[in-house]
GROMACS .gro file of N, CA and C in nm:
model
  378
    1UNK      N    1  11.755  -0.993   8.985
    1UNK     CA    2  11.775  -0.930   8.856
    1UNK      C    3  11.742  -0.782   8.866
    2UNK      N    4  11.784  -0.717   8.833
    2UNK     CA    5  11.828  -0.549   8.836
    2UNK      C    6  11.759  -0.508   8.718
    3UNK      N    7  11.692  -0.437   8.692
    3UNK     CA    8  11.585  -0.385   8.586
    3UNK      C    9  11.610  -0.245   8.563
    4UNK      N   10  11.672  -0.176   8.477
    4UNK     CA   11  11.665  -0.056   8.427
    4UNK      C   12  11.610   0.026   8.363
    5UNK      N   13  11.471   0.101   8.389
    5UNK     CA   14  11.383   0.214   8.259
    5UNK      C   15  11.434   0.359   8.244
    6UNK      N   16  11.509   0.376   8.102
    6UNK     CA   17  11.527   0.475   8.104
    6UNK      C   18  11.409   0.573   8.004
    7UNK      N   19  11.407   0.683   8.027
    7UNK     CA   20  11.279   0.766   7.957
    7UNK      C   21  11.298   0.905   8.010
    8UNK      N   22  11.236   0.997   7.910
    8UNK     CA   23  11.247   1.167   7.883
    8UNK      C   24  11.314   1.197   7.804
    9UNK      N   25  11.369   1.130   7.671
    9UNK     CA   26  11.458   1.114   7.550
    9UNK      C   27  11.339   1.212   7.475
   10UNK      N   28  11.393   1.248   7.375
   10UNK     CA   29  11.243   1.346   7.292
   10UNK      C   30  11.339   1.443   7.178
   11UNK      N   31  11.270   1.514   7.105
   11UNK     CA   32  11.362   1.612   6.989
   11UNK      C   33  11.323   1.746   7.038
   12UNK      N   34  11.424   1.794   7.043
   12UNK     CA   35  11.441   1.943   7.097
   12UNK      C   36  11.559   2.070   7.019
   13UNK      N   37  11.503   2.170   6.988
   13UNK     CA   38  11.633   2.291   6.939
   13UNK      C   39  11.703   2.261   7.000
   14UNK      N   40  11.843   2.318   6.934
   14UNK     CA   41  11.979   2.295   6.966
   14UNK      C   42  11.949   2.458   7.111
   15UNK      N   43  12.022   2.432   7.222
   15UNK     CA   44  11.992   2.532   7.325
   15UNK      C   45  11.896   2.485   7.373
   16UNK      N   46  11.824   2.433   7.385
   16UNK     CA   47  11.673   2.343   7.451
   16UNK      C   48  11.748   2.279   7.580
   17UNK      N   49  11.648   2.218   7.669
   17UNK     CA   50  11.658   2.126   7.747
   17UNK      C   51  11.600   1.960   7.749
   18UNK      N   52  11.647   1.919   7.824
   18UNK     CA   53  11.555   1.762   7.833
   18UNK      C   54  11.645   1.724   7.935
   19UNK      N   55  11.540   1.628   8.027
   19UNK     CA   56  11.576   1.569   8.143
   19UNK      C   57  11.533   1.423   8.139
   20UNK      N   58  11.681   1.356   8.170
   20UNK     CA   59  11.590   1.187   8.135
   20UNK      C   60  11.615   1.160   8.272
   21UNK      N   61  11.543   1.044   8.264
   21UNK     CA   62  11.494   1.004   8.460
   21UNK      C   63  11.524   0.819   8.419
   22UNK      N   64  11.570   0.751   8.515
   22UNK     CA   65  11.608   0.584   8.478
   22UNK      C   66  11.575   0.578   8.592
   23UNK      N   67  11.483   0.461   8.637
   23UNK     CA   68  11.405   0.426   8.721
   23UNK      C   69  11.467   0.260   8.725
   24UNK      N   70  11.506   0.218   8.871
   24UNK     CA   71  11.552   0.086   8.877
   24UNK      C   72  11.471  -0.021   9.029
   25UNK      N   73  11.469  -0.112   8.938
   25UNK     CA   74  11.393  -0.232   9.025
   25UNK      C   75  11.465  -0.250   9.184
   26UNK      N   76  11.608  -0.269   9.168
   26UNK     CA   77  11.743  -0.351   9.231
   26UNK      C   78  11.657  -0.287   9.403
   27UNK      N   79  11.652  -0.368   9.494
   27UNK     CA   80  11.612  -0.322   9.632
   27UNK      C   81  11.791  -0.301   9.666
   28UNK      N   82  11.861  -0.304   9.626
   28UNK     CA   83  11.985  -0.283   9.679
   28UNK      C   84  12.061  -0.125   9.589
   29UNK      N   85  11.959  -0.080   9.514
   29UNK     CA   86  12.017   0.035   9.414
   29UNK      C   87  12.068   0.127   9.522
   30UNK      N   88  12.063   0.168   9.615
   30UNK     CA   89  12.141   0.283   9.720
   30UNK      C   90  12.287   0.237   9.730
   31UNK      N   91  12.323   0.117   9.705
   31UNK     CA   92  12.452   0.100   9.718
   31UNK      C   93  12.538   0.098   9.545
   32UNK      N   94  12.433   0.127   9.459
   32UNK     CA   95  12.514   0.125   9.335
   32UNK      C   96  12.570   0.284   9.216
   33UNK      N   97  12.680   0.263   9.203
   33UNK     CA   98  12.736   0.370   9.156
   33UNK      C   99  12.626   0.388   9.007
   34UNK      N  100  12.590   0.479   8.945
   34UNK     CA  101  12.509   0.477   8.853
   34UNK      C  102  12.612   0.578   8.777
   35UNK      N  103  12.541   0.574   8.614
   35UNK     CA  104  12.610   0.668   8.499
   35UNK      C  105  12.515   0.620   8.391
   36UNK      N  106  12.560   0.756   8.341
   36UNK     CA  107  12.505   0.796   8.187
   36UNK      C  108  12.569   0.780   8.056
   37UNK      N  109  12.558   0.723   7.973
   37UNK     CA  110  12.626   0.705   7.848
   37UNK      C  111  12.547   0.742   7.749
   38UNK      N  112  12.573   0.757   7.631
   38UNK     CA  113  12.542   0.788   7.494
   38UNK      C  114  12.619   0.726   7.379
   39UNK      N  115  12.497   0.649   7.263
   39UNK     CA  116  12.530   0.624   7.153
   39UNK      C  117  12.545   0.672   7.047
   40UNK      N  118  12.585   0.750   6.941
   40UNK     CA  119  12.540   0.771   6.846
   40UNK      C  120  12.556   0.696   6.718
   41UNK      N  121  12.491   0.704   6.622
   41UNK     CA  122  12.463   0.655   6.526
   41UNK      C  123  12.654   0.612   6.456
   42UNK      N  124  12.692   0.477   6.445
   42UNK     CA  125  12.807   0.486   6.371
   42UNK      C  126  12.937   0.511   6.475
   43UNK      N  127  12.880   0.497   6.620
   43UNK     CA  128  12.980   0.538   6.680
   43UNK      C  129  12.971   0.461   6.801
   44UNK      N  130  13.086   0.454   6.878
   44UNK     CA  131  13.129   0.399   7.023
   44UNK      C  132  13.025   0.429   7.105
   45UNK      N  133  12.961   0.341   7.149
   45UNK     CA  134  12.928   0.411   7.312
   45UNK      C  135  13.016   0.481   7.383
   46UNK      N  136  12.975   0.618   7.463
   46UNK     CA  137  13.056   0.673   7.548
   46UNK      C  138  13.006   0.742   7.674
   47UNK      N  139  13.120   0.747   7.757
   47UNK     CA  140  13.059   0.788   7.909
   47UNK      C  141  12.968   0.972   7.920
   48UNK      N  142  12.908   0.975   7.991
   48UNK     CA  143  12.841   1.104   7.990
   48UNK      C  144  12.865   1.158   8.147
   49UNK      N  145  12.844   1.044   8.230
   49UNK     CA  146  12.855   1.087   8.337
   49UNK      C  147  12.835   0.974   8.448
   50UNK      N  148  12.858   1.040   8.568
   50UNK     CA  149  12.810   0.920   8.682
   50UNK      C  150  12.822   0.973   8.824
   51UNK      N  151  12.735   0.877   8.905
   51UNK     CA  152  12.774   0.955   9.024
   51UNK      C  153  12.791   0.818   9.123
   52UNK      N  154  12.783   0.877   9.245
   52UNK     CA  155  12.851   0.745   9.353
   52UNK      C  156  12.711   0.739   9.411
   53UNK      N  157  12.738   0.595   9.488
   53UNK     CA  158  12.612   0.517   9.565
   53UNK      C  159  12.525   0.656   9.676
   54UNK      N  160  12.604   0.758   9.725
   54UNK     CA  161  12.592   0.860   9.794
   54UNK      C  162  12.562   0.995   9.736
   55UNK      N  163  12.577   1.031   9.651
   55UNK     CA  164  12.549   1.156   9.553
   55UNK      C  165  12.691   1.210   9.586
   56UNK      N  166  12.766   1.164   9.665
   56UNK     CA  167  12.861   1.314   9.707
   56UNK      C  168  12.970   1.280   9.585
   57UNK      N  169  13.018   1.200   9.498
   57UNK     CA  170  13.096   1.219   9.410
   57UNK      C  171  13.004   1.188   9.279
   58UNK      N  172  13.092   1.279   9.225
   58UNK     CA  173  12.977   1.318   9.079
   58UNK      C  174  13.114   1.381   8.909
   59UNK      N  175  13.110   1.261   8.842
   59UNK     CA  176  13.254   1.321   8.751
   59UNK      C  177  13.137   1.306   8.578
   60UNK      N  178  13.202   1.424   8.488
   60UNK     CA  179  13.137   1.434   8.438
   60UNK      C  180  13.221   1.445   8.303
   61UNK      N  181  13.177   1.359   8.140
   61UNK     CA  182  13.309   1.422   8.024
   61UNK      C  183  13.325   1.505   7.966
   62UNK      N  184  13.409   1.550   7.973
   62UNK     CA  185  13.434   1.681   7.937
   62UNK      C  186  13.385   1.791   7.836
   63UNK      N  187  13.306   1.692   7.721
   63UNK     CA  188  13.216   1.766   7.667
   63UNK      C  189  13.071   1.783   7.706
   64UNK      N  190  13.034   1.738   7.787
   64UNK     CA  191  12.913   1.786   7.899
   64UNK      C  192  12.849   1.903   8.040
   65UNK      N  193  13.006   1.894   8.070
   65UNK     CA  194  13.063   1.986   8.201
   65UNK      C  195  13.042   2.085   8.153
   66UNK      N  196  12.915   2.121   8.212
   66UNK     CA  197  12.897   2.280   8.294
   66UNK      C  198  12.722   2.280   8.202
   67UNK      N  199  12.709   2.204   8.115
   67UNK     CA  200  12.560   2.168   8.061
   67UNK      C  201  12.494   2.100   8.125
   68UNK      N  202  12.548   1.976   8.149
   68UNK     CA  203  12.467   1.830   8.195
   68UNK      C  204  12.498   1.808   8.341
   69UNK      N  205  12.348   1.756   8.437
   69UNK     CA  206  12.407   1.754   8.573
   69UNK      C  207  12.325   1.607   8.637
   70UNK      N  208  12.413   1.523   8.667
   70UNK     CA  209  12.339   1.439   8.739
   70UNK      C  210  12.329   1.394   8.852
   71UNK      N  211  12.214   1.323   8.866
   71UNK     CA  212  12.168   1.333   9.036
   71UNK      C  213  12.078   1.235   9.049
   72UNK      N  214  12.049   1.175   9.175
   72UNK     CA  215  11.984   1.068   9.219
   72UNK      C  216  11.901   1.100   9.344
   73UNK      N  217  11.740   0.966   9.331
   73UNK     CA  218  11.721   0.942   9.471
   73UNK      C  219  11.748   0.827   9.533
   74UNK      N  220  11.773   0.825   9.590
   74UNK     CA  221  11.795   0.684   9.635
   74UNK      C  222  11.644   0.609   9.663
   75UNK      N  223  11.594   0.649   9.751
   75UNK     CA  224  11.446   0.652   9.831
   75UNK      C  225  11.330   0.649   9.703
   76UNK      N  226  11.352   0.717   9.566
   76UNK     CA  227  11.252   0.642   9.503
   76UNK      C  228  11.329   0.593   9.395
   77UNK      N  229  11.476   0.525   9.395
   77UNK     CA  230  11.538   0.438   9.303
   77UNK      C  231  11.533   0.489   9.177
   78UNK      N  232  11.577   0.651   9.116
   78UNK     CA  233  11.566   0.697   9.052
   78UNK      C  234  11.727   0.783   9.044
   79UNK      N  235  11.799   0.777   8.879
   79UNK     CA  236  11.935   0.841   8.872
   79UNK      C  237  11.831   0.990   8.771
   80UNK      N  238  11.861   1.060   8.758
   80UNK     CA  239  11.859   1.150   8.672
   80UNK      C  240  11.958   1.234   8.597
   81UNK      N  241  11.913   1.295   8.485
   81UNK     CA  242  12.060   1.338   8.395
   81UNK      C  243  11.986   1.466   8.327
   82UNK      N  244  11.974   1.586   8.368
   82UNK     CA  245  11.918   1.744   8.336
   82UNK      C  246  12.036   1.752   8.238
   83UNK      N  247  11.967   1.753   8.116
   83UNK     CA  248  12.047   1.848   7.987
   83UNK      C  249  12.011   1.972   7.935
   84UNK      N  250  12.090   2.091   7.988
   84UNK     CA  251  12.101   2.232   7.908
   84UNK      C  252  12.164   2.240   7.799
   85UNK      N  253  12.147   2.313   7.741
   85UNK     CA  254  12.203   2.449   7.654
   85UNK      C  255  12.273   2.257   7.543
   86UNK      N  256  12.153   2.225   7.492
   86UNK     CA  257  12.195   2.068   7.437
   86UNK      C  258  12.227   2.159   7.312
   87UNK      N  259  12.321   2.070   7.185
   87UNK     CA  260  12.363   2.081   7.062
   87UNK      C  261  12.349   1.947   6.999
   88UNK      N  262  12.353   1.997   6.859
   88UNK     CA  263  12.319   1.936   6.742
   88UNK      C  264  12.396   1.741   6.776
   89UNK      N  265  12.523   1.774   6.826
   89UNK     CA  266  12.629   1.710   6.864
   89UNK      C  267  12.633   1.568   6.988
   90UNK      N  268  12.501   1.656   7.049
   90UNK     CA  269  12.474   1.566   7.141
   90UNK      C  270  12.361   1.458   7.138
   91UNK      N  271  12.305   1.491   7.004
   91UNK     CA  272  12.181   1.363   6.953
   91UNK      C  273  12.292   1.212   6.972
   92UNK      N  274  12.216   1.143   7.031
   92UNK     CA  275  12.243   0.970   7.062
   92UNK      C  276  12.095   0.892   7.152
   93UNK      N  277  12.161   0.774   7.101
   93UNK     CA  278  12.081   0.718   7.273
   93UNK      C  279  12.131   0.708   7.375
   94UNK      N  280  12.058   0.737   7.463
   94UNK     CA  281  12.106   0.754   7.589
   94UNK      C  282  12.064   0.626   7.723
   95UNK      N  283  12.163   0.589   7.751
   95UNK     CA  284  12.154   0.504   7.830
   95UNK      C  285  12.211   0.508   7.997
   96UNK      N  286  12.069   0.459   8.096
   96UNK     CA  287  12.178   0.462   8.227
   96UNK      C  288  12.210   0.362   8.239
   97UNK      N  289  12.321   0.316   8.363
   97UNK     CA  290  12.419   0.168   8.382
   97UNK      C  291  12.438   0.189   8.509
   98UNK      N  292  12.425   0.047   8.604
   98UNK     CA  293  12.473   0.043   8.738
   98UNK      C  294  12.566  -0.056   8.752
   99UNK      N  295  12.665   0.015   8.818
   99UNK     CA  296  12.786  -0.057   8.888
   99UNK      C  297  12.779  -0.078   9.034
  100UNK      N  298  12.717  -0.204   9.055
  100UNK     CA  299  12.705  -0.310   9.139
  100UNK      C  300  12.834  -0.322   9.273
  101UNK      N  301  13.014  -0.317   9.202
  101UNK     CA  302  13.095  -0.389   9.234
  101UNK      C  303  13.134  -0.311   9.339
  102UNK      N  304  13.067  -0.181   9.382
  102UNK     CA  305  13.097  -0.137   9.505
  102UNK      C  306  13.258  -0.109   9.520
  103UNK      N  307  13.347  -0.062   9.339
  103UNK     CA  308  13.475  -0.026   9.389
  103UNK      C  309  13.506   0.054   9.442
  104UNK      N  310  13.449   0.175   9.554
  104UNK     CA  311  13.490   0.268   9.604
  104UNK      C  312  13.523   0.395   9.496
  105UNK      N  313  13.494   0.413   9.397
  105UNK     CA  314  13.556   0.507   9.281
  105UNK      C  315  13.435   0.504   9.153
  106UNK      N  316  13.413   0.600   9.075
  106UNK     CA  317  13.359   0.597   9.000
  106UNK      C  318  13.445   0.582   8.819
  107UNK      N  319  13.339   0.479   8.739
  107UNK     CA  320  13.435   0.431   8.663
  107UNK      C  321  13.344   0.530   8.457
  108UNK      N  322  13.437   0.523   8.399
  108UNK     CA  323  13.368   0.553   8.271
  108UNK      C  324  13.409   0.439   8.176
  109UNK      N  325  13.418   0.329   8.227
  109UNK     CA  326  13.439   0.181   8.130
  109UNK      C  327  13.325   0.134   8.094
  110UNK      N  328  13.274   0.133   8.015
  110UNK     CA  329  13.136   0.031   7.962
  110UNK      C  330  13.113  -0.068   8.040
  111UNK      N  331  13.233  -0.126   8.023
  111UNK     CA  332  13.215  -0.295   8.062
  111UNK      C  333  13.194  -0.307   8.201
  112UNK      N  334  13.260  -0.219   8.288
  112UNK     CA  335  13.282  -0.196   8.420
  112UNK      C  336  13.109  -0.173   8.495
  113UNK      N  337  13.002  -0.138   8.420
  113UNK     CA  338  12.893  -0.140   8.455
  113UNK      C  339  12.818  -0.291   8.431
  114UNK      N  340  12.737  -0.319   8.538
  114UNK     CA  341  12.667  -0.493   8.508
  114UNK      C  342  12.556  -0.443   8.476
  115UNK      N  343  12.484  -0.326   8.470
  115UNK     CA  344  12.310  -0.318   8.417
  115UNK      C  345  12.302  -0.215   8.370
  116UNK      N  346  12.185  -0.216   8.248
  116UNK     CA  347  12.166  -0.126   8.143
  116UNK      C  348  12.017  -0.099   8.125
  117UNK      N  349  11.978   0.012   8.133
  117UNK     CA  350  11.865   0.017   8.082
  117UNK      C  351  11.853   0.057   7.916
  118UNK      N  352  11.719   0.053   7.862
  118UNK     CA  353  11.713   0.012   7.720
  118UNK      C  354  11.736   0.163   7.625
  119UNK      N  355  11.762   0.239   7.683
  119UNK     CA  356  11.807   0.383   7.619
  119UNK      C  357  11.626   0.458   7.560
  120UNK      N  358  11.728   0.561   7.584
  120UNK     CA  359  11.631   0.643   7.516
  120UNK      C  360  11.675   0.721   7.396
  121UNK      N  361  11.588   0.748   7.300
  121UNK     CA  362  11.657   0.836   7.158
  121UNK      C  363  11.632   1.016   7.259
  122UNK      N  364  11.743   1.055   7.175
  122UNK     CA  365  11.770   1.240   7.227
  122UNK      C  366  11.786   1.280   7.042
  123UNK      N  367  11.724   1.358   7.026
  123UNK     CA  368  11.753   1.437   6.877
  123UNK      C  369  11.734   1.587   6.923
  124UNK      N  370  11.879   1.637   6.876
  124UNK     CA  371  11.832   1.803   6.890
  124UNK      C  372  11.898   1.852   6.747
  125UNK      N  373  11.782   1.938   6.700
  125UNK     CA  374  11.800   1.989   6.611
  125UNK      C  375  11.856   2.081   6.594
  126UNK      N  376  11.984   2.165   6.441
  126UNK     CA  377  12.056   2.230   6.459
  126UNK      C  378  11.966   2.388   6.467
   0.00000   0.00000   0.00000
């Protein structure tokens, strides 16, 4: 069973930073594609970001790119997700997800991820 903690969620000015860190159990997490999503209140879950079992591919949505950067260790089973220059816009919970299925490609489907950690709240104020 694959265990996901995500945490560093917090309220911050709009232009502020925050860095959340998801920490995973899985002794096999080096082989899993990881990503970032966000909820907001009244709305879809949606993709934020993700990267591959290797760090070397890294795709990001388009309203994030060139703010938000994510990155992993493998070695202490940790994805991370550095948010700059955040807006009012970007308050949700935030959740990481690992994709297990080893498709060679990185995916922004919900469903397409098998593990979730329990989110964290992000509030930035306008």
């Amino acid at each position: 069973q694959v265990q996901l903690v995500d945490s560093g969620g917090g309220l911050v000015q709009a232009g502020g930073s925050l860095r959340l860190s998801c920490a995973a159990s899985a002794r096999t997490f080096s082989t899993y594609a990881m990503g970032w999503f966000r909820q907001a209140p009244g709305k879809e879950r949606e993709f934020v970001a993700a990267i591959s079992w290797s760090g070397d591919r890294i795709y990001y949505a388009d309203s994030v790119k060139g703010r938000f950067t994510i990155s992993r260790d493998n070695a202490k089973k940790t994805v991370s997700l550095q948010m700059n220059s955040l807006k009012p816009e970007d308050t949700a919970v935030y959740y990481c997800a690992a994709d297990s299925s080893r498709r060679g490609g990185l995916t922004t489907l919900t469903y397409e991820y098998d593990y979730w950690g329990q989110g964290t709240q992000v509030t930035v104020s306008a």
